[in-house]
C-alpha atoms as an extended CHARMM CRD file, in Angstrom:
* protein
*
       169  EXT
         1         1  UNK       CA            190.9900000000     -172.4490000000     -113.4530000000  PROA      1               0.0000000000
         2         2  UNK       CA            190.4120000000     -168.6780000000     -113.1810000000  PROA      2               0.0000000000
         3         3  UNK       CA            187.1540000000     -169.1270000000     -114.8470000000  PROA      3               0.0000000000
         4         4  UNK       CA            185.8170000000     -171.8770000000     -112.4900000000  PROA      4               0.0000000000
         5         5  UNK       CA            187.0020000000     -169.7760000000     -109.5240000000  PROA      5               0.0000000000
         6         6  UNK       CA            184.5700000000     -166.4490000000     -110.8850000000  PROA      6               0.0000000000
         7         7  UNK       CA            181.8690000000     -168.9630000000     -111.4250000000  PROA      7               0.0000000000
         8         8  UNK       CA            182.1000000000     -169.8720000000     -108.2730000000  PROA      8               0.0000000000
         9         9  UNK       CA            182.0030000000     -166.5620000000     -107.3310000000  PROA      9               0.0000000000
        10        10  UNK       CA            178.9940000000     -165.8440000000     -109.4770000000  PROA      10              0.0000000000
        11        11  UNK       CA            177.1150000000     -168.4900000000     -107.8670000000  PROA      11              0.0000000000
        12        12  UNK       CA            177.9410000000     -167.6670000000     -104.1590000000  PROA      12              0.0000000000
        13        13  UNK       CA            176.7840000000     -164.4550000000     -105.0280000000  PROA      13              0.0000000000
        14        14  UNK       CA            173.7590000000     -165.5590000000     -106.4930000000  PROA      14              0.0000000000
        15        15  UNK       CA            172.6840000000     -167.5490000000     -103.4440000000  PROA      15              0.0000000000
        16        16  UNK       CA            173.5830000000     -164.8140000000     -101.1630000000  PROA      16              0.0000000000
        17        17  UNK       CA            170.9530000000     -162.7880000000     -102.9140000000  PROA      17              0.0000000000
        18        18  UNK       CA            168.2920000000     -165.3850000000     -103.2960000000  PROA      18              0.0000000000
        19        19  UNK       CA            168.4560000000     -165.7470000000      -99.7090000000  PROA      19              0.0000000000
        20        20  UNK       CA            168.4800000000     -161.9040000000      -99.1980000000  PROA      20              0.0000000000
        21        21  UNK       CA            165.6690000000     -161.3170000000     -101.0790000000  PROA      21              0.0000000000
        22        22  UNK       CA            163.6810000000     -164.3100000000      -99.3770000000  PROA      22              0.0000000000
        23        23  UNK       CA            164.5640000000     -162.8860000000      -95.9990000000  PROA      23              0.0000000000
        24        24  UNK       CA            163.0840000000     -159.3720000000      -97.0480000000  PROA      24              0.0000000000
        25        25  UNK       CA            159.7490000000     -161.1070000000      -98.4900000000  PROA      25              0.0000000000
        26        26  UNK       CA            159.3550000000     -162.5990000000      -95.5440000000  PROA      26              0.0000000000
        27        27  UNK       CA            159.4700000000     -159.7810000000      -93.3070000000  PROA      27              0.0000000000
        28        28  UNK       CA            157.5340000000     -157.8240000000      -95.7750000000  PROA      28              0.0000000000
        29        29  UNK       CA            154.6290000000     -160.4370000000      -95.8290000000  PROA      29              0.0000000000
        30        30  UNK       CA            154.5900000000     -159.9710000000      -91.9480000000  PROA      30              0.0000000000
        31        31  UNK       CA            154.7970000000     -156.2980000000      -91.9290000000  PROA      31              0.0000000000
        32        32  UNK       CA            151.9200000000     -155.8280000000      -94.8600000000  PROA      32              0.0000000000
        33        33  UNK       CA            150.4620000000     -158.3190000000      -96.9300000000  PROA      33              0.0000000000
        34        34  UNK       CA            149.5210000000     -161.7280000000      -94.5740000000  PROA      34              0.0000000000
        35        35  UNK       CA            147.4090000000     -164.0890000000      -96.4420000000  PROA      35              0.0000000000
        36        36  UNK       CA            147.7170000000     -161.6640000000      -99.8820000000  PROA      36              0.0000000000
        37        37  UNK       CA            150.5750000000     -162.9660000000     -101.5700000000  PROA      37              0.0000000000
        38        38  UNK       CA            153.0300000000     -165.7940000000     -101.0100000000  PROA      38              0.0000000000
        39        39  UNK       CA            156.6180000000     -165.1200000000      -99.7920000000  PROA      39              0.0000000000
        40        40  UNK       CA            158.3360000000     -167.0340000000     -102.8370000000  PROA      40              0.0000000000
        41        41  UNK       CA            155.2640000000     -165.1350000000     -105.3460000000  PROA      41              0.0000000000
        42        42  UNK       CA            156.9140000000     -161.4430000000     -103.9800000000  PROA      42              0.0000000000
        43        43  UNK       CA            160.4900000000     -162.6790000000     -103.5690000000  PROA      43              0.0000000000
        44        44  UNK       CA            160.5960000000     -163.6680000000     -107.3740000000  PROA      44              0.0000000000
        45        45  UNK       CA            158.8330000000     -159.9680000000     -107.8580000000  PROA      45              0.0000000000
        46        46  UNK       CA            161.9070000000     -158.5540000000     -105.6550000000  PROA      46              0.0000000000
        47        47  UNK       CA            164.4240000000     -160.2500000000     -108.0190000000  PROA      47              0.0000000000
        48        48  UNK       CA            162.8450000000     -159.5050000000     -111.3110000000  PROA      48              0.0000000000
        49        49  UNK       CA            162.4570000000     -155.6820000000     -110.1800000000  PROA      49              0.0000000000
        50        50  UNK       CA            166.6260000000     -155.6940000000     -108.4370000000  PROA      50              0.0000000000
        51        51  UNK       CA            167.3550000000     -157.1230000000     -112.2100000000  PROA      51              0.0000000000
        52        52  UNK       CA            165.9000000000     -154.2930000000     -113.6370000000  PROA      52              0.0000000000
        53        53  UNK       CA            166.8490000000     -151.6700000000     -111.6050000000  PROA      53              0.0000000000
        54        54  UNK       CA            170.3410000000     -152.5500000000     -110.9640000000  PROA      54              0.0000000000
        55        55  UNK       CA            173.6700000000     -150.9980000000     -112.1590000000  PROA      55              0.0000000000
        56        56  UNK       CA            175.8400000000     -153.6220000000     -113.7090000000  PROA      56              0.0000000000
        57        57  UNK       CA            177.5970000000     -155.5380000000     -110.9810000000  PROA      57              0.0000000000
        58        58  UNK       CA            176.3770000000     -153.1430000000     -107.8150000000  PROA      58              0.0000000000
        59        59  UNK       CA            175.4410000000     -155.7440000000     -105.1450000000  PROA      59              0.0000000000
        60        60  UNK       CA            172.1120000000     -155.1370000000     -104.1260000000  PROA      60              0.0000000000
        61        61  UNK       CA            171.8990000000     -152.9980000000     -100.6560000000  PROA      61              0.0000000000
        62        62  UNK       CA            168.9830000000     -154.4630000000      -97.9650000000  PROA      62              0.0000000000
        63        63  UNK       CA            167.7600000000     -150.9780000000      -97.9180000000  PROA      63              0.0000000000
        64        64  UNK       CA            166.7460000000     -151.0680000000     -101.5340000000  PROA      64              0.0000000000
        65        65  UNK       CA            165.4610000000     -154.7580000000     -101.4940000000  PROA      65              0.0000000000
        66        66  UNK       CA            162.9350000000     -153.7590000000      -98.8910000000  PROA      66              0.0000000000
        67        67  UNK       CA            161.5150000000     -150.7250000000     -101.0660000000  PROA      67              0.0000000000
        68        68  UNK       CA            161.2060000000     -152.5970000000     -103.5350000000  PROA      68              0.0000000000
        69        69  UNK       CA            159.3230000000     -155.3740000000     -101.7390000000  PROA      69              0.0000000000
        70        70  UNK       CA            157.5170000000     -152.3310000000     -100.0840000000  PROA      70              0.0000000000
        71        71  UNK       CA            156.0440000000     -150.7520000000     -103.3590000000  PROA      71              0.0000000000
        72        72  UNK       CA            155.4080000000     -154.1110000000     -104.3810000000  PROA      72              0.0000000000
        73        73  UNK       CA            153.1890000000     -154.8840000000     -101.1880000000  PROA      73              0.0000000000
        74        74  UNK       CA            151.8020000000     -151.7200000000     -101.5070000000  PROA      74              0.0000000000
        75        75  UNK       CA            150.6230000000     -152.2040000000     -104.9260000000  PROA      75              0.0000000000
        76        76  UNK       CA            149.1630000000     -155.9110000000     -103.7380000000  PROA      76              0.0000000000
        77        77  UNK       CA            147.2930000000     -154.1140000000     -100.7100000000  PROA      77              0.0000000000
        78        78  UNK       CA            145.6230000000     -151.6560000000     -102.2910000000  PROA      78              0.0000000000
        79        79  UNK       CA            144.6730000000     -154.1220000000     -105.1460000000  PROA      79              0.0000000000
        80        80  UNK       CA            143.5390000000     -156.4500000000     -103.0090000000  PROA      80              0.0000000000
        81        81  UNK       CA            141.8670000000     -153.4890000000     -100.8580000000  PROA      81              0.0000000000
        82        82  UNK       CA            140.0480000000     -152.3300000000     -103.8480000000  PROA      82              0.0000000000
        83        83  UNK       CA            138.6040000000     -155.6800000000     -105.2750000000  PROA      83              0.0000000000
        84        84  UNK       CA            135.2580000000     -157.2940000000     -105.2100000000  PROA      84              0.0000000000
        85        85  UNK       CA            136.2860000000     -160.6490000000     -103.6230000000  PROA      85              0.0000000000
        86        86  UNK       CA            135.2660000000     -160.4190000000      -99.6850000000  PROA      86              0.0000000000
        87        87  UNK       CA            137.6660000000     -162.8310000000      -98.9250000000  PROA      87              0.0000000000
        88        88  UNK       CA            140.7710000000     -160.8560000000     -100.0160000000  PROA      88              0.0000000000
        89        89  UNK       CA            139.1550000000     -157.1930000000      -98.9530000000  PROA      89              0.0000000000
        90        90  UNK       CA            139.0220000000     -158.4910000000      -95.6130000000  PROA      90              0.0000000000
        91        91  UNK       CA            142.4210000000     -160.0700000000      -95.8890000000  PROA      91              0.0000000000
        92        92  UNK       CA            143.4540000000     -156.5140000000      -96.8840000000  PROA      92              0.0000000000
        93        93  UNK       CA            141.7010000000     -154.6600000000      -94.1670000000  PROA      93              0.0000000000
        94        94  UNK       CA            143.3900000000     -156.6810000000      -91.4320000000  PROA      94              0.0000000000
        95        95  UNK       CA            146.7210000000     -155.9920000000      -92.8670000000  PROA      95              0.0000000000
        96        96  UNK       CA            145.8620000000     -152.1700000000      -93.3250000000  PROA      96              0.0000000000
        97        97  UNK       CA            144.3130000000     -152.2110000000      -89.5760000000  PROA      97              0.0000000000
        98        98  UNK       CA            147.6770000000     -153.5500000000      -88.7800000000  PROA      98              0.0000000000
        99        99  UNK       CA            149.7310000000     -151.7220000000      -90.5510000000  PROA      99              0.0000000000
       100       100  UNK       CA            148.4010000000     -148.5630000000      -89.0090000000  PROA      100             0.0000000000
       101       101  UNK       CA            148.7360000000     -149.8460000000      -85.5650000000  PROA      101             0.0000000000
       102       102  UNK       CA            152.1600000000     -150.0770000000      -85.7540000000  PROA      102             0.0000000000
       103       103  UNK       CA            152.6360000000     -146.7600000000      -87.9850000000  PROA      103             0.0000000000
       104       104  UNK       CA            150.9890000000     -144.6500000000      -85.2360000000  PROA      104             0.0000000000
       105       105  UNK       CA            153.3490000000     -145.7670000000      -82.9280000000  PROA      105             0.0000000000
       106       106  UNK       CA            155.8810000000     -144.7720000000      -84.6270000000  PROA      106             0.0000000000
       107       107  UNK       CA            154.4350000000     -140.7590000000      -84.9770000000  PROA      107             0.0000000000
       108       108  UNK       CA            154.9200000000     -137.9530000000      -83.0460000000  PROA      108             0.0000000000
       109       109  UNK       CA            151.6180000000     -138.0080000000      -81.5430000000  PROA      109             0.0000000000
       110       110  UNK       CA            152.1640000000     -141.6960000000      -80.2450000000  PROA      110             0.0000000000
       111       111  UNK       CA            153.0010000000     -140.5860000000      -76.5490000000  PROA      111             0.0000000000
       112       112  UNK       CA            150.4030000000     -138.2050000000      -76.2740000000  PROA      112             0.0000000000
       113       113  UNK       CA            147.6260000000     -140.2110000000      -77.5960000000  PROA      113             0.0000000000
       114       114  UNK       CA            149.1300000000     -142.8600000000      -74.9070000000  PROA      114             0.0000000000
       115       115  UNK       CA            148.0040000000     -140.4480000000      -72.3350000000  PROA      115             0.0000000000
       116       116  UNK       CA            144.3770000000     -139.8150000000      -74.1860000000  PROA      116             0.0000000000
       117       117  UNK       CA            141.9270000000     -142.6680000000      -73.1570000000  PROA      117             0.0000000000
       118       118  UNK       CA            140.8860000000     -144.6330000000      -76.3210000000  PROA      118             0.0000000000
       119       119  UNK       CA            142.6100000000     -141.9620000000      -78.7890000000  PROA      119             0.0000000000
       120       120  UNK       CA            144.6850000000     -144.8510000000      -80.0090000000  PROA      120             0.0000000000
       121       121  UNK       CA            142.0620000000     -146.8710000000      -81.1800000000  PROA      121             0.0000000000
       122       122  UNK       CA            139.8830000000     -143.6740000000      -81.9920000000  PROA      122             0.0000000000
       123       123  UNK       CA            142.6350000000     -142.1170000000      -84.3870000000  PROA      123             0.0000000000
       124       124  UNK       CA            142.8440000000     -145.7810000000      -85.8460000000  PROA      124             0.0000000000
       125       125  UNK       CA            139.2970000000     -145.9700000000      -86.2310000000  PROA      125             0.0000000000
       126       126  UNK       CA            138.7630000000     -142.7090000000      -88.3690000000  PROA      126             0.0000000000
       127       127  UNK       CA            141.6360000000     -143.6770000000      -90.7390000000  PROA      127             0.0000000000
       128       128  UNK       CA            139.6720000000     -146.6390000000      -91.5300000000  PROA      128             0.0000000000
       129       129  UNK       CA            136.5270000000     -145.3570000000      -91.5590000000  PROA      129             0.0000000000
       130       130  UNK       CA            138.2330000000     -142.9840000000      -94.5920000000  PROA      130             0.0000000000
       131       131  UNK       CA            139.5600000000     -145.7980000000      -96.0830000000  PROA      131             0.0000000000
       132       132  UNK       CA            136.6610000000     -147.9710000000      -96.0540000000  PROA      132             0.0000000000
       133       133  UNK       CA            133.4480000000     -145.7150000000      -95.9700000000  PROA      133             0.0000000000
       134       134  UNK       CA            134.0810000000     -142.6270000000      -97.7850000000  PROA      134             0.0000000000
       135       135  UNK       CA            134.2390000000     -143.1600000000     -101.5620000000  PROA      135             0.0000000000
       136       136  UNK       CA            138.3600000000     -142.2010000000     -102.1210000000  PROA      136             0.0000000000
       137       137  UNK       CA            139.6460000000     -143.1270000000     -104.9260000000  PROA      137             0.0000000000
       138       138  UNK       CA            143.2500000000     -143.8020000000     -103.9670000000  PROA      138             0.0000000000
       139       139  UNK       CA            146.1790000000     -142.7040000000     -104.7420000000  PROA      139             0.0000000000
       140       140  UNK       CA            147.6870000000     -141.5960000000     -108.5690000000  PROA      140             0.0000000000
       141       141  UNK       CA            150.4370000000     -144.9070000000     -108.0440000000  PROA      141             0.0000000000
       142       142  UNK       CA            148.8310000000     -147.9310000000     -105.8820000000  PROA      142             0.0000000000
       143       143  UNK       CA            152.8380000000     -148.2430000000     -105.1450000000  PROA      143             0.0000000000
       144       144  UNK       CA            152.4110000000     -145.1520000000     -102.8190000000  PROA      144             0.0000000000
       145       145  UNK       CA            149.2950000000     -146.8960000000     -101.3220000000  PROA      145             0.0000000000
       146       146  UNK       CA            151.2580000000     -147.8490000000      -97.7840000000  PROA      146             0.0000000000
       147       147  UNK       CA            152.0230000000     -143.9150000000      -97.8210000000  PROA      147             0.0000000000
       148       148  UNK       CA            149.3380000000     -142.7200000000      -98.3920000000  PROA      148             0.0000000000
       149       149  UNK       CA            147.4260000000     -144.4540000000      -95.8070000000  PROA      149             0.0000000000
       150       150  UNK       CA            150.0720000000     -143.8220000000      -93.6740000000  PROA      150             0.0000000000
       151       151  UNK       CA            149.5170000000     -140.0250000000      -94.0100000000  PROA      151             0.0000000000
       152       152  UNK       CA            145.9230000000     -140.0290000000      -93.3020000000  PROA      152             0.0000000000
       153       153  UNK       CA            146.6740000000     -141.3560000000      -90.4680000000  PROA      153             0.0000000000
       154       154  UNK       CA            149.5220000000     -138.8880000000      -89.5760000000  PROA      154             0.0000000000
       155       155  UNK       CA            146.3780000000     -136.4510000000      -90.0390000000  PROA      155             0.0000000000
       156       156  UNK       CA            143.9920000000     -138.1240000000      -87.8500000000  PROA      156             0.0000000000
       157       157  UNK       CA            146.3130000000     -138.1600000000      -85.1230000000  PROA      157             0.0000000000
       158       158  UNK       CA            147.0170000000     -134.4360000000      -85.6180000000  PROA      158             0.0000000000
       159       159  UNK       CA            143.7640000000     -133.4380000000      -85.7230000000  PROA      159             0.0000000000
       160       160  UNK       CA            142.9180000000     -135.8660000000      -82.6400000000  PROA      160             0.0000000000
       161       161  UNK       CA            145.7080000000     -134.2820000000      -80.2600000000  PROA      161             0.0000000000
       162       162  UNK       CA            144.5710000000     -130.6700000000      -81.3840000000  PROA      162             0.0000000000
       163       163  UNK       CA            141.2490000000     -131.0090000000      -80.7310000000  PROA      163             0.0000000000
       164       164  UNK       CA            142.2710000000     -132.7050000000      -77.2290000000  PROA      164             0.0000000000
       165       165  UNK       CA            144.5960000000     -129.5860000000      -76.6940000000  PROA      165             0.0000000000
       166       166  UNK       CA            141.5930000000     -126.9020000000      -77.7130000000  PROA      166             0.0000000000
       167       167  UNK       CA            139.2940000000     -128.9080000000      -75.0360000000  PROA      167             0.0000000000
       168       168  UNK       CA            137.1920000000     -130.6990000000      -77.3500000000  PROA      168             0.0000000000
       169       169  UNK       CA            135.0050000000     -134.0940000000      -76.6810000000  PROA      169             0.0000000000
């Protein structure tokens, strides 16, 4: 009897998870890689990463779930940001375009740049136009790719408001 009751256990825990980790691919395919990967493709990623990252029986916290489906996504972005195939590049350069749309509005610079006409969509621009024109290579760990655009960015948008402040354009 006690054993059937911990298996039942077991397996309510189980589905709790599953459906965890499905809600976190889900909002992770939103957030970075739409029409990249599959939600079931990164939440079976998710699980096979929490299984081997996890301490014995510690459940497994949301915050943790999403990094790992973040430096999974990352690593799928800048892969498919890096390959040959058109189809997925441009796949990945919406998502990135995105991505940094919503990450400037979340920087310190976001309310000034408000104020700035088109130094939104300038900063935005130049990131890209890094990304995509300029040969970089990328970063050292394509699982640091979401941060590392992010921080380009971050220095776009500084350089933007500071040449705004010395009077420039």
């Amino acid at each position: 009897m006690i054993l059937r009751v911990k298996e039942l256990e077991m397996s309510e825990q189980d589905d709790d998870l599953q459906a965890r980790i499905r809600a976190v691919a889900e909002q992770a395919i939103q957030a970075y890689v739409q029409g990249i990967l599959l939600p079931a493709v990164l939440a079976e990623q998710i699980f096979r990463e929490w299984m081997h990252v996890r301490k014995e029986d510690t459940p497994a916290a949301h915050d943790v779930l999403v990094r790992i489906a973040q430096r999974i996504c990352s690593r799928e972005l800048y892969n498919a940001w890096r390959t040959k195939d058109i189809a997925i590049r441009n796949s990945a350069f919406y998502n990135i375009r995105r991505y940094l749309e919503h990450s400037l509005l979340n920087t310190r610079y976001a309310a000034i740049l408000r104020t700035i006409a088109h130094a939104e969509e300038d900063v935005i621009h130049q990131t890209l136009e890094i990304l995509l024109v300029v040969e970089i290579k990328g970063p050292d760990d394509p699982a640091a790719f979401l941060k590392w655009i992010q921080t380009i960015l971050i220095r776009q948008a500084h350089a933007h408001v500071q040449k705004q402040q010395r009077g420039g354009e």
